[in-house]
Amino acid sequence: MRENMLAYGFLAPSLLLFAVFLFYPMFKSVYLSLHSTDPTGQIAAYVGLDNFKAVFQSGLFLQGMKVTLLFVLFTVPTGMLAALILAALTHNRFKGMRIFQFVFSLPVVLSVGSSAVIWKFLFHPTLGMLNYLLGKVGIDPIPWLTSPDWALISISIMTIWMNLGFNYIILSSGLQGIPDEIYESAKIDGAGPLLTFRKISMPLLSPTLFFVTVVSIIGAFQSFGQINILTRGGPMDSTNVFVYSIYQEAFVNFRFGTGSAQALILFAVIMLLTLIQFKWVERKVHYQ
């Protein structure tokens, strides 16, 4: 009995935090999704599932998911591939390699707001460094954030850079965890670097890759800060991802019912994708 009370005492702070910051907002979202609100955001009437019907009938869901899926497609595979290449290149313990490891890990210490401000200067159409460098090689300036064709790509480039530090640290740690004896055995058998990486590193790194994939996809679906600072969903809704659409609906238009319905739909989509990954993709993971 005393041990149980002690265990509940240790769990109490965590349960309190979960209750305040996770369970209460979730139950509140379910409650709001079933009600309409007046222009001041106050509850006006019970409407049942009408908010969910309005989301699907207005095209908000399809448009938001289309942009969000494109954003996930642009950022997740490219970001993971870049981090994997850098982790493999810096896996060898050459002199001075610590400097490169520090540089590649650096983006992880920057907040989304700071990163977005840095990239806003880089993307500037006339004063930005990117267009200046393109001009040096004879390429016309690119309207990074003002063109519907380039805005989502620009946000994706910034997001890949922003996530590079976290992905690099995780994948580099995964490579460091592979025993050196396995590499030495492969070297004795005459395996080259590429064959060793494909036949030994990749299978043993698959649990780490699976973790990074799941976390990256969830993070991409929840991206908001960089979009709010750089483009505010524009131009012409080309960067209006689902989370930014929720923000506009709830905190700009004060339609908390529709915004909550969108949030619950997004929660269901992310949960479904995560379950699919654990059901199908995890079969490819090689655990030691």
PDB file of C-alpha atoms in Angstrom:
ATOM      1  CA  MET A   1       0.000   0.000   0.000  1.00  0.00           C
ATOM      2  CA  ARG A   2       2.770   2.409   0.932  1.00  0.00           C
ATOM      3  CA  GLU A   3       4.684   1.568  -2.254  1.00  0.00           C
ATOM      4  CA  ASN A   4       1.568   2.181  -4.357  1.00  0.00           C
ATOM      5  CA  MET A   5       1.021   5.566  -2.731  1.00  0.00           C
ATOM      6  CA  LEU A   6       4.667   6.454  -3.340  1.00  0.00           C
ATOM      7  CA  ALA A   7       4.329   5.443  -7.014  1.00  0.00           C
ATOM      8  CA  TYR A   8       1.178   7.555  -7.434  1.00  0.00           C
ATOM      9  CA  GLY A   9       3.011  10.438  -5.772  1.00  0.00           C
ATOM     10  CA  PHE A  10       5.813  10.273  -8.358  1.00  0.00           C
ATOM     11  CA  LEU A  11       3.297   9.974 -11.209  1.00  0.00           C
ATOM     12  CA  ALA A  12       1.119  12.845  -9.990  1.00  0.00           C
ATOM     13  CA  PRO A  13       3.137  15.744 -11.564  1.00  0.00           C
ATOM     14  CA  SER A  14       3.186  14.016 -14.954  1.00  0.00           C
ATOM     15  CA  LEU A  15      -0.516  13.161 -14.762  1.00  0.00           C
ATOM     16  CA  LEU A  16      -1.291  16.760 -13.820  1.00  0.00           C
ATOM     17  CA  LEU A  17       0.659  18.110 -16.798  1.00  0.00           C
ATOM     18  CA  PHE A  18      -1.015  15.616 -19.152  1.00  0.00           C
ATOM     19  CA  ALA A  19      -4.429  16.557 -17.770  1.00  0.00           C
ATOM     20  CA  VAL A  20      -3.880  20.325 -18.164  1.00  0.00           C
ATOM     21  CA  PHE A  21      -2.001  20.462 -21.468  1.00  0.00           C
ATOM     22  CA  LEU A  22      -3.222  17.320 -23.298  1.00  0.00           C
ATOM     23  CA  PHE A  23      -6.498  15.809 -22.083  1.00  0.00           C
ATOM     24  CA  TYR A  24      -8.337  19.061 -21.274  1.00  0.00           C
ATOM     25  CA  PRO A  25      -7.563  20.710 -24.671  1.00  0.00           C
ATOM     26  CA  MET A  26      -8.577  17.513 -26.439  1.00  0.00           C
ATOM     27  CA  PHE A  27     -11.925  17.234 -24.627  1.00  0.00           C
ATOM     28  CA  LYS A  28     -12.448  20.984 -25.117  1.00  0.00           C
ATOM     29  CA  SER A  29     -11.834  20.578 -28.867  1.00  0.00           C
ATOM     30  CA  VAL A  30     -14.392  17.766 -29.041  1.00  0.00           C
ATOM     31  CA  TYR A  31     -16.902  19.988 -27.172  1.00  0.00           C
ATOM     32  CA  LEU A  32     -16.251  23.011 -29.411  1.00  0.00           C
ATOM     33  CA  SER A  33     -16.438  20.943 -32.600  1.00  0.00           C
ATOM     34  CA  LEU A  34     -20.062  20.123 -31.763  1.00  0.00           C
ATOM     35  CA  HIS A  35     -21.071  23.769 -31.238  1.00  0.00           C
ATOM     36  CA  SER A  36     -21.225  26.988 -33.262  1.00  0.00           C
ATOM     37  CA  THR A  37     -19.716  30.218 -31.942  1.00  0.00           C
ATOM     38  CA  ASP A  38     -20.703  33.879 -32.317  1.00  0.00           C
ATOM     39  CA  PRO A  39     -18.317  36.565 -33.770  1.00  0.00           C
ATOM     40  CA  THR A  40     -16.769  37.026 -30.297  1.00  0.00           C
ATOM     41  CA  GLY A  41     -15.938  33.313 -30.009  1.00  0.00           C
ATOM     42  CA  GLN A  42     -18.618  32.479 -27.426  1.00  0.00           C
ATOM     43  CA  ILE A  43     -20.675  29.279 -27.677  1.00  0.00           C
ATOM     44  CA  ALA A  44     -23.891  30.002 -29.618  1.00  0.00           C
ATOM     45  CA  ALA A  45     -25.641  26.682 -30.213  1.00  0.00           C
ATOM     46  CA  TYR A  46     -25.251  22.921 -30.411  1.00  0.00           C
ATOM     47  CA  VAL A  47     -24.876  21.900 -34.076  1.00  0.00           C
ATOM     48  CA  GLY A  48     -23.875  18.235 -33.853  1.00  0.00           C
ATOM     49  CA  LEU A  49     -21.640  17.170 -36.759  1.00  0.00           C
ATOM     50  CA  ASP A  50     -22.455  20.212 -38.924  1.00  0.00           C
ATOM     51  CA  ASN A  51     -18.953  21.676 -38.377  1.00  0.00           C
ATOM     52  CA  PHE A  52     -17.364  18.511 -39.802  1.00  0.00           C
ATOM     53  CA  LYS A  53     -19.763  18.597 -42.778  1.00  0.00           C
ATOM     54  CA  ALA A  54     -18.896  22.271 -43.358  1.00  0.00           C
ATOM     55  CA  VAL A  55     -15.163  21.481 -43.416  1.00  0.00           C
ATOM     56  CA  PHE A  56     -15.559  18.788 -46.075  1.00  0.00           C
ATOM     57  CA  GLN A  57     -18.153  20.689 -48.148  1.00  0.00           C
ATOM     58  CA  SER A  58     -16.143  23.956 -48.193  1.00  0.00           C
ATOM     59  CA  GLY A  59     -13.077  22.236 -49.622  1.00  0.00           C
ATOM     60  CA  LEU A  60     -10.926  23.314 -46.649  1.00  0.00           C
ATOM     61  CA  PHE A  61      -9.987  19.725 -45.919  1.00  0.00           C
ATOM     62  CA  LEU A  62      -8.982  18.786 -49.466  1.00  0.00           C
ATOM     63  CA  GLN A  63      -7.084  22.031 -50.126  1.00  0.00           C
ATOM     64  CA  GLY A  64      -5.300  21.937 -46.762  1.00  0.00           C
ATOM     65  CA  MET A  65      -4.398  18.267 -47.071  1.00  0.00           C
ATOM     66  CA  LYS A  66      -3.162  18.739 -50.649  1.00  0.00           C
ATOM     67  CA  VAL A  67      -0.734  21.479 -49.589  1.00  0.00           C
ATOM     68  CA  THR A  68       0.235  19.573 -46.417  1.00  0.00           C
ATOM     69  CA  LEU A  69       0.969  16.329 -48.287  1.00  0.00           C
ATOM     70  CA  LEU A  70       3.098  18.228 -50.829  1.00  0.00           C
ATOM     71  CA  PHE A  71       4.971  19.854 -47.934  1.00  0.00           C
ATOM     72  CA  VAL A  72       5.553  16.436 -46.304  1.00  0.00           C
ATOM     73  CA  LEU A  73       6.696  15.004 -49.637  1.00  0.00           C
ATOM     74  CA  PHE A  74       9.158  17.870 -50.181  1.00  0.00           C
ATOM     75  CA  THR A  75      10.631  17.907 -46.676  1.00  0.00           C
ATOM     76  CA  VAL A  76      10.707  14.395 -45.165  1.00  0.00           C
ATOM     77  CA  PRO A  77      12.550  12.296 -47.811  1.00  0.00           C
ATOM     78  CA  THR A  78      14.968  15.098 -48.719  1.00  0.00           C
ATOM     79  CA  GLY A  79      15.677  15.988 -45.108  1.00  0.00           C
ATOM     80  CA  MET A  80      16.323  12.369 -44.120  1.00  0.00           C
ATOM     81  CA  LEU A  81      18.526  11.720 -47.154  1.00  0.00           C
ATOM     82  CA  ALA A  82      20.617  14.834 -46.499  1.00  0.00           C
ATOM     83  CA  ALA A  83      21.044  13.944 -42.815  1.00  0.00           C
ATOM     84  CA  LEU A  84      21.931  10.332 -43.681  1.00  0.00           C
ATOM     85  CA  ILE A  85      24.593  11.401 -46.211  1.00  0.00           C
ATOM     86  CA  LEU A  86      26.139  13.859 -43.750  1.00  0.00           C
ATOM     87  CA  ALA A  87      26.055  11.289 -40.936  1.00  0.00           C
ATOM     88  CA  ALA A  88      27.764   8.708 -43.164  1.00  0.00           C
ATOM     89  CA  LEU A  89      30.413  11.203 -44.315  1.00  0.00           C
ATOM     90  CA  THR A  90      31.258  12.232 -40.744  1.00  0.00           C
ATOM     91  CA  HIS A  91      31.114   8.694 -39.327  1.00  0.00           C
ATOM     92  CA  ASN A  92      34.866   8.219 -39.816  1.00  0.00           C
ATOM     93  CA  ARG A  93      36.959   9.551 -36.959  1.00  0.00           C
ATOM     94  CA  PHE A  94      39.280  11.734 -39.003  1.00  0.00           C
ATOM     95  CA  LYS A  95      41.079  14.679 -37.446  1.00  0.00           C
ATOM     96  CA  GLY A  96      38.901  17.784 -37.486  1.00  0.00           C
ATOM     97  CA  MET A  97      35.681  15.842 -38.076  1.00  0.00           C
ATOM     98  CA  ARG A  98      34.256  17.207 -34.802  1.00  0.00           C
ATOM     99  CA  ILE A  99      34.048  20.653 -36.428  1.00  0.00           C
ATOM    100  CA  PHE A 100      31.819  19.321 -39.216  1.00  0.00           C
ATOM    101  CA  GLN A 101      29.683  17.398 -36.685  1.00  0.00           C
ATOM    102  CA  PHE A 102      29.207  20.627 -34.714  1.00  0.00           C
ATOM    103  CA  VAL A 103      28.290  22.619 -37.833  1.00  0.00           C
ATOM    104  CA  PHE A 104      25.796  20.031 -39.076  1.00  0.00           C
ATOM    105  CA  SER A 105      24.165  19.812 -35.616  1.00  0.00           C
ATOM    106  CA  LEU A 106      23.932  23.586 -35.193  1.00  0.00           C
ATOM    107  CA  PRO A 107      20.382  24.148 -36.609  1.00  0.00           C
ATOM    108  CA  VAL A 108      18.897  22.135 -33.733  1.00  0.00           C
ATOM    109  CA  VAL A 109      19.715  24.897 -31.212  1.00  0.00           C
ATOM    110  CA  LEU A 110      17.853  27.599 -33.158  1.00  0.00           C
ATOM    111  CA  SER A 111      14.183  28.262 -32.532  1.00  0.00           C
ATOM    112  CA  VAL A 112      11.666  28.269 -35.363  1.00  0.00           C
ATOM    113  CA  GLY A 113      11.239  32.045 -35.034  1.00  0.00           C
ATOM    114  CA  SER A 114      14.974  32.766 -35.260  1.00  0.00           C
ATOM    115  CA  SER A 115      15.404  30.394 -38.203  1.00  0.00           C
ATOM    116  CA  ALA A 116      12.452  31.948 -40.032  1.00  0.00           C
ATOM    117  CA  VAL A 117      13.849  35.471 -39.595  1.00  0.00           C
ATOM    118  CA  ILE A 118      17.261  34.364 -40.931  1.00  0.00           C
ATOM    119  CA  TRP A 119      15.694  32.742 -43.977  1.00  0.00           C
ATOM    120  CA  LYS A 120      13.382  35.697 -44.559  1.00  0.00           C
ATOM    121  CA  PHE A 121      16.486  37.819 -45.136  1.00  0.00           C
ATOM    122  CA  LEU A 122      18.039  35.119 -47.342  1.00  0.00           C
ATOM    123  CA  PHE A 123      14.840  34.899 -49.449  1.00  0.00           C
ATOM    124  CA  HIS A 124      14.553  38.693 -49.863  1.00  0.00           C
ATOM    125  CA  PRO A 125      13.965  39.385 -53.595  1.00  0.00           C
ATOM    126  CA  THR A 126      16.544  42.218 -53.922  1.00  0.00           C
ATOM    127  CA  LEU A 127      18.733  42.160 -50.789  1.00  0.00           C
ATOM    128  CA  GLY A 128      18.754  38.387 -50.152  1.00  0.00           C
ATOM    129  CA  MET A 129      21.969  36.369 -50.359  1.00  0.00           C
ATOM    130  CA  LEU A 130      20.372  33.588 -52.436  1.00  0.00           C
ATOM    131  CA  ASN A 131      19.396  35.831 -55.364  1.00  0.00           C
ATOM    132  CA  TYR A 132      22.765  37.600 -55.086  1.00  0.00           C
ATOM    133  CA  LEU A 133      24.601  34.269 -55.530  1.00  0.00           C
ATOM    134  CA  LEU A 134      22.291  33.254 -58.379  1.00  0.00           C
ATOM    135  CA  GLY A 135      23.040  36.564 -60.079  1.00  0.00           C
ATOM    136  CA  LYS A 136      26.781  35.832 -59.857  1.00  0.00           C
ATOM    137  CA  VAL A 137      26.300  32.715 -62.004  1.00  0.00           C
ATOM    138  CA  GLY A 138      23.955  34.452 -64.474  1.00  0.00           C
ATOM    139  CA  ILE A 139      20.603  33.145 -63.154  1.00  0.00           C
ATOM    140  CA  ASP A 140      17.639  35.528 -62.885  1.00  0.00           C
ATOM    141  CA  PRO A 141      16.322  36.322 -59.373  1.00  0.00           C
ATOM    142  CA  ILE A 142      13.744  33.891 -58.016  1.00  0.00           C
ATOM    143  CA  PRO A 143      10.573  35.200 -56.296  1.00  0.00           C
ATOM    144  CA  TRP A 144      11.096  32.808 -53.383  1.00  0.00           C
ATOM    145  CA  LEU A 145       8.197  33.840 -51.159  1.00  0.00           C
ATOM    146  CA  THR A 146       6.028  35.894 -53.525  1.00  0.00           C
ATOM    147  CA  SER A 147       5.361  33.332 -56.260  1.00  0.00           C
ATOM    148  CA  PRO A 148       2.780  30.544 -55.750  1.00  0.00           C
ATOM    149  CA  ASP A 149       5.114  28.219 -57.680  1.00  0.00           C
ATOM    150  CA  TRP A 150       8.081  28.869 -55.368  1.00  0.00           C
ATOM    151  CA  ALA A 151       6.616  29.674 -51.951  1.00  0.00           C
ATOM    152  CA  LEU A 152       6.036  26.082 -50.785  1.00  0.00           C
ATOM    153  CA  ILE A 153       9.442  25.013 -52.126  1.00  0.00           C
ATOM    154  CA  SER A 154      11.076  27.905 -50.251  1.00  0.00           C
ATOM    155  CA  ILE A 155       9.321  26.956 -47.000  1.00  0.00           C
ATOM    156  CA  SER A 156      10.389  23.346 -47.577  1.00  0.00           C
ATOM    157  CA  ILE A 157      14.051  24.333 -48.070  1.00  0.00           C
ATOM    158  CA  MET A 158      13.996  26.279 -44.822  1.00  0.00           C
ATOM    159  CA  THR A 159      12.268  23.389 -42.981  1.00  0.00           C
ATOM    160  CA  ILE A 160      14.787  20.830 -44.287  1.00  0.00           C
ATOM    161  CA  TRP A 161      17.625  23.007 -42.979  1.00  0.00           C
ATOM    162  CA  MET A 162      15.824  23.557 -39.676  1.00  0.00           C
ATOM    163  CA  ASN A 163      15.270  19.802 -39.116  1.00  0.00           C
ATOM    164  CA  LEU A 164      18.732  18.837 -40.354  1.00  0.00           C
ATOM    165  CA  GLY A 165      20.367  19.174 -36.933  1.00  0.00           C
ATOM    166  CA  PHE A 166      17.947  16.826 -35.148  1.00  0.00           C
ATOM    167  CA  ASN A 167      17.939  14.222 -37.947  1.00  0.00           C
ATOM    168  CA  TYR A 168      21.730  14.367 -38.219  1.00  0.00           C
ATOM    169  CA  ILE A 169      22.270  13.857 -34.475  1.00  0.00           C
ATOM    170  CA  ILE A 170      19.886  10.880 -34.315  1.00  0.00           C
ATOM    171  CA  LEU A 171      21.255   9.151 -37.424  1.00  0.00           C
ATOM    172  CA  SER A 172      24.858   9.861 -36.478  1.00  0.00           C
ATOM    173  CA  SER A 173      24.218   8.353 -33.034  1.00  0.00           C
ATOM    174  CA  GLY A 174      22.677   5.313 -34.709  1.00  0.00           C
ATOM    175  CA  LEU A 175      25.772   4.813 -36.857  1.00  0.00           C
ATOM    176  CA  GLN A 176      28.022   5.216 -33.829  1.00  0.00           C
ATOM    177  CA  GLY A 177      26.065   2.434 -32.112  1.00  0.00           C
ATOM    178  CA  ILE A 178      27.012  -0.170 -34.733  1.00  0.00           C
ATOM    179  CA  PRO A 179      29.921  -2.270 -33.351  1.00  0.00           C
ATOM    180  CA  ASP A 180      33.287  -1.719 -35.051  1.00  0.00           C
ATOM    181  CA  GLU A 181      33.899  -5.496 -35.105  1.00  0.00           C
ATOM    182  CA  ILE A 182      31.235  -5.895 -37.782  1.00  0.00           C
ATOM    183  CA  TYR A 183      32.940  -3.334 -40.027  1.00  0.00           C
ATOM    184  CA  GLU A 184      36.328  -4.973 -39.446  1.00  0.00           C
ATOM    185  CA  SER A 185      34.922  -8.386 -40.407  1.00  0.00           C
ATOM    186  CA  ALA A 186      33.432  -6.922 -43.584  1.00  0.00           C
ATOM    187  CA  LYS A 187      36.762  -5.256 -44.415  1.00  0.00           C
ATOM    188  CA  ILE A 188      38.616  -8.559 -43.959  1.00  0.00           C
ATOM    189  CA  ASP A 189      36.112 -10.226 -46.327  1.00  0.00           C
ATOM    190  CA  GLY A 190      36.917  -7.579 -48.941  1.00  0.00           C
ATOM    191  CA  ALA A 191      33.716  -5.520 -48.814  1.00  0.00           C
ATOM    192  CA  GLY A 192      34.056  -1.949 -50.120  1.00  0.00           C
ATOM    193  CA  PRO A 193      32.642   1.179 -48.431  1.00  0.00           C
ATOM    194  CA  LEU A 194      29.428   1.269 -50.510  1.00  0.00           C
ATOM    195  CA  LEU A 195      28.717  -2.458 -50.063  1.00  0.00           C
ATOM    196  CA  THR A 196      29.425  -2.182 -46.339  1.00  0.00           C
ATOM    197  CA  PHE A 197      27.062   0.766 -46.022  1.00  0.00           C
ATOM    198  CA  ARG A 198      24.288  -0.968 -47.996  1.00  0.00           C
ATOM    199  CA  LYS A 199      24.579  -4.427 -46.457  1.00  0.00           C
ATOM    200  CA  ILE A 200      25.613  -3.579 -42.874  1.00  0.00           C
ATOM    201  CA  SER A 201      24.968   0.046 -41.959  1.00  0.00           C
ATOM    202  CA  MET A 202      21.512   0.410 -43.512  1.00  0.00           C
ATOM    203  CA  PRO A 203      19.964  -2.767 -41.997  1.00  0.00           C
ATOM    204  CA  LEU A 204      21.400  -2.058 -38.544  1.00  0.00           C
ATOM    205  CA  LEU A 205      20.368   1.581 -38.850  1.00  0.00           C
ATOM    206  CA  SER A 206      16.777   0.710 -39.852  1.00  0.00           C
ATOM    207  CA  PRO A 207      15.292   1.143 -36.307  1.00  0.00           C
ATOM    208  CA  THR A 208      16.790   4.648 -36.170  1.00  0.00           C
ATOM    209  CA  LEU A 209      15.560   5.446 -39.689  1.00  0.00           C
ATOM    210  CA  PHE A 210      12.082   4.238 -38.751  1.00  0.00           C
ATOM    211  CA  PHE A 211      12.057   6.486 -35.682  1.00  0.00           C
ATOM    212  CA  VAL A 212      13.238   9.507 -37.684  1.00  0.00           C
ATOM    213  CA  THR A 213      10.626   8.803 -40.388  1.00  0.00           C
ATOM    214  CA  VAL A 214       7.737   8.682 -37.911  1.00  0.00           C
ATOM    215  CA  VAL A 215       8.890  11.796 -36.032  1.00  0.00           C
ATOM    216  CA  SER A 216       9.610  13.737 -39.255  1.00  0.00           C
ATOM    217  CA  ILE A 217       6.196  13.005 -40.782  1.00  0.00           C
ATOM    218  CA  ILE A 218       4.378  13.996 -37.591  1.00  0.00           C
ATOM    219  CA  GLY A 219       6.515  17.155 -37.340  1.00  0.00           C
ATOM    220  CA  ALA A 220       5.832  18.074 -40.980  1.00  0.00           C
ATOM    221  CA  PHE A 221       2.074  17.730 -40.467  1.00  0.00           C
ATOM    222  CA  GLN A 222       2.314  20.036 -37.433  1.00  0.00           C
ATOM    223  CA  SER A 223       4.520  22.741 -39.046  1.00  0.00           C
ATOM    224  CA  PHE A 224       3.212  26.222 -38.380  1.00  0.00           C
ATOM    225  CA  GLY A 225       5.769  28.770 -37.104  1.00  0.00           C
ATOM    226  CA  GLN A 226       7.855  29.172 -40.255  1.00  0.00           C
ATOM    227  CA  ILE A 227       4.721  29.443 -42.438  1.00  0.00           C
ATOM    228  CA  ASN A 228       3.157  32.051 -40.172  1.00  0.00           C
ATOM    229  CA  ILE A 229       6.312  34.196 -40.223  1.00  0.00           C
ATOM    230  CA  LEU A 230       7.375  33.811 -43.854  1.00  0.00           C
ATOM    231  CA  THR A 231       4.192  33.630 -45.956  1.00  0.00           C
ATOM    232  CA  ARG A 232       1.080  33.583 -43.713  1.00  0.00           C
ATOM    233  CA  GLY A 233      -0.375  30.839 -45.896  1.00  0.00           C
ATOM    234  CA  GLY A 234       0.073  32.783 -49.149  1.00  0.00           C
ATOM    235  CA  PRO A 235       0.516  33.658 -51.870  1.00  0.00           C
ATOM    236  CA  MET A 236      -2.867  32.420 -53.158  1.00  0.00           C
ATOM    237  CA  ASP A 237      -3.049  29.769 -50.388  1.00  0.00           C
ATOM    238  CA  SER A 238      -0.023  27.968 -51.877  1.00  0.00           C
ATOM    239  CA  THR A 239       1.443  27.459 -48.364  1.00  0.00           C
ATOM    240  CA  ASN A 240      -1.839  27.228 -46.487  1.00  0.00           C
ATOM    241  CA  VAL A 241      -1.131  23.906 -44.766  1.00  0.00           C
ATOM    242  CA  PHE A 242      -3.780  22.291 -42.587  1.00  0.00           C
ATOM    243  CA  VAL A 243      -2.408  23.596 -39.266  1.00  0.00           C
ATOM    244  CA  TYR A 244      -2.296  27.186 -40.549  1.00  0.00           C
ATOM    245  CA  SER A 245      -5.864  26.783 -41.802  1.00  0.00           C
ATOM    246  CA  ILE A 246      -6.875  25.719 -38.257  1.00  0.00           C
ATOM    247  CA  TYR A 247      -5.157  28.809 -36.832  1.00  0.00           C
ATOM    248  CA  GLN A 248      -6.936  31.124 -39.262  1.00  0.00           C
ATOM    249  CA  GLU A 249     -10.315  29.545 -38.673  1.00  0.00           C
ATOM    250  CA  ALA A 250     -10.072  29.541 -34.861  1.00  0.00           C
ATOM    251  CA  PHE A 251      -7.960  32.565 -33.904  1.00  0.00           C
ATOM    252  CA  VAL A 252      -8.461  34.963 -36.854  1.00  0.00           C
ATOM    253  CA  ASN A 253     -12.068  34.288 -37.865  1.00  0.00           C
ATOM    254  CA  PHE A 254     -13.087  33.207 -34.307  1.00  0.00           C
ATOM    255  CA  ARG A 255     -14.928  30.150 -35.665  1.00  0.00           C
ATOM    256  CA  PHE A 256     -13.759  27.839 -32.905  1.00  0.00           C
ATOM    257  CA  GLY A 257     -16.263  25.129 -33.843  1.00  0.00           C
ATOM    258  CA  THR A 258     -14.961  24.693 -37.391  1.00  0.00           C
ATOM    259  CA  GLY A 259     -11.364  25.113 -36.226  1.00  0.00           C
ATOM    260  CA  SER A 260     -11.795  22.397 -33.597  1.00  0.00           C
ATOM    261  CA  ALA A 261     -13.385  20.100 -36.163  1.00  0.00           C
ATOM    262  CA  GLN A 262     -10.354  20.609 -38.429  1.00  0.00           C
ATOM    263  CA  ALA A 263      -7.994  19.923 -35.509  1.00  0.00           C
ATOM    264  CA  LEU A 264      -9.745  16.633 -34.732  1.00  0.00           C
ATOM    265  CA  ILE A 265      -9.639  15.632 -38.411  1.00  0.00           C
ATOM    266  CA  LEU A 266      -5.899  16.369 -38.489  1.00  0.00           C
ATOM    267  CA  PHE A 267      -5.431  14.326 -35.305  1.00  0.00           C
ATOM    268  CA  ALA A 268      -7.240  11.387 -36.948  1.00  0.00           C
ATOM    269  CA  VAL A 269      -5.123  11.689 -40.129  1.00  0.00           C
ATOM    270  CA  ILE A 270      -1.816  11.752 -38.199  1.00  0.00           C
ATOM    271  CA  MET A 271      -2.889   8.842 -35.997  1.00  0.00           C
ATOM    272  CA  LEU A 272      -3.942   6.810 -39.059  1.00  0.00           C
ATOM    273  CA  LEU A 273      -0.636   7.480 -40.855  1.00  0.00           C
ATOM    274  CA  THR A 274       1.341   6.565 -37.723  1.00  0.00           C
ATOM    275  CA  LEU A 275      -0.585   3.315 -37.306  1.00  0.00           C
ATOM    276  CA  ILE A 276       0.019   2.466 -40.994  1.00  0.00           C
ATOM    277  CA  GLN A 277       3.737   3.074 -40.527  1.00  0.00           C
ATOM    278  CA  PHE A 278       3.860   0.810 -37.462  1.00  0.00           C
ATOM    279  CA  LYS A 279       1.752  -1.821 -39.255  1.00  0.00           C
ATOM    280  CA  TRP A 280       3.573  -1.919 -42.629  1.00  0.00           C
ATOM    281  CA  VAL A 281       6.855  -0.020 -42.544  1.00  0.00           C
ATOM    282  CA  GLU A 282       8.053  -1.511 -39.253  1.00  0.00           C
ATOM    283  CA  ARG A 283       8.159  -4.945 -40.935  1.00  0.00           C
ATOM    284  CA  LYS A 284      11.205  -3.713 -42.850  1.00  0.00           C
ATOM    285  CA  VAL A 285      12.997  -2.757 -39.629  1.00  0.00           C
ATOM    286  CA  HIS A 286      15.829  -5.043 -38.574  1.00  0.00           C
ATOM    287  CA  TYR A 287      16.181  -5.257 -34.797  1.00  0.00           C
ATOM    288  CA  GLN A 288      19.347  -6.831 -33.430  1.00  0.00           C
TER     289      GLN A 288
END
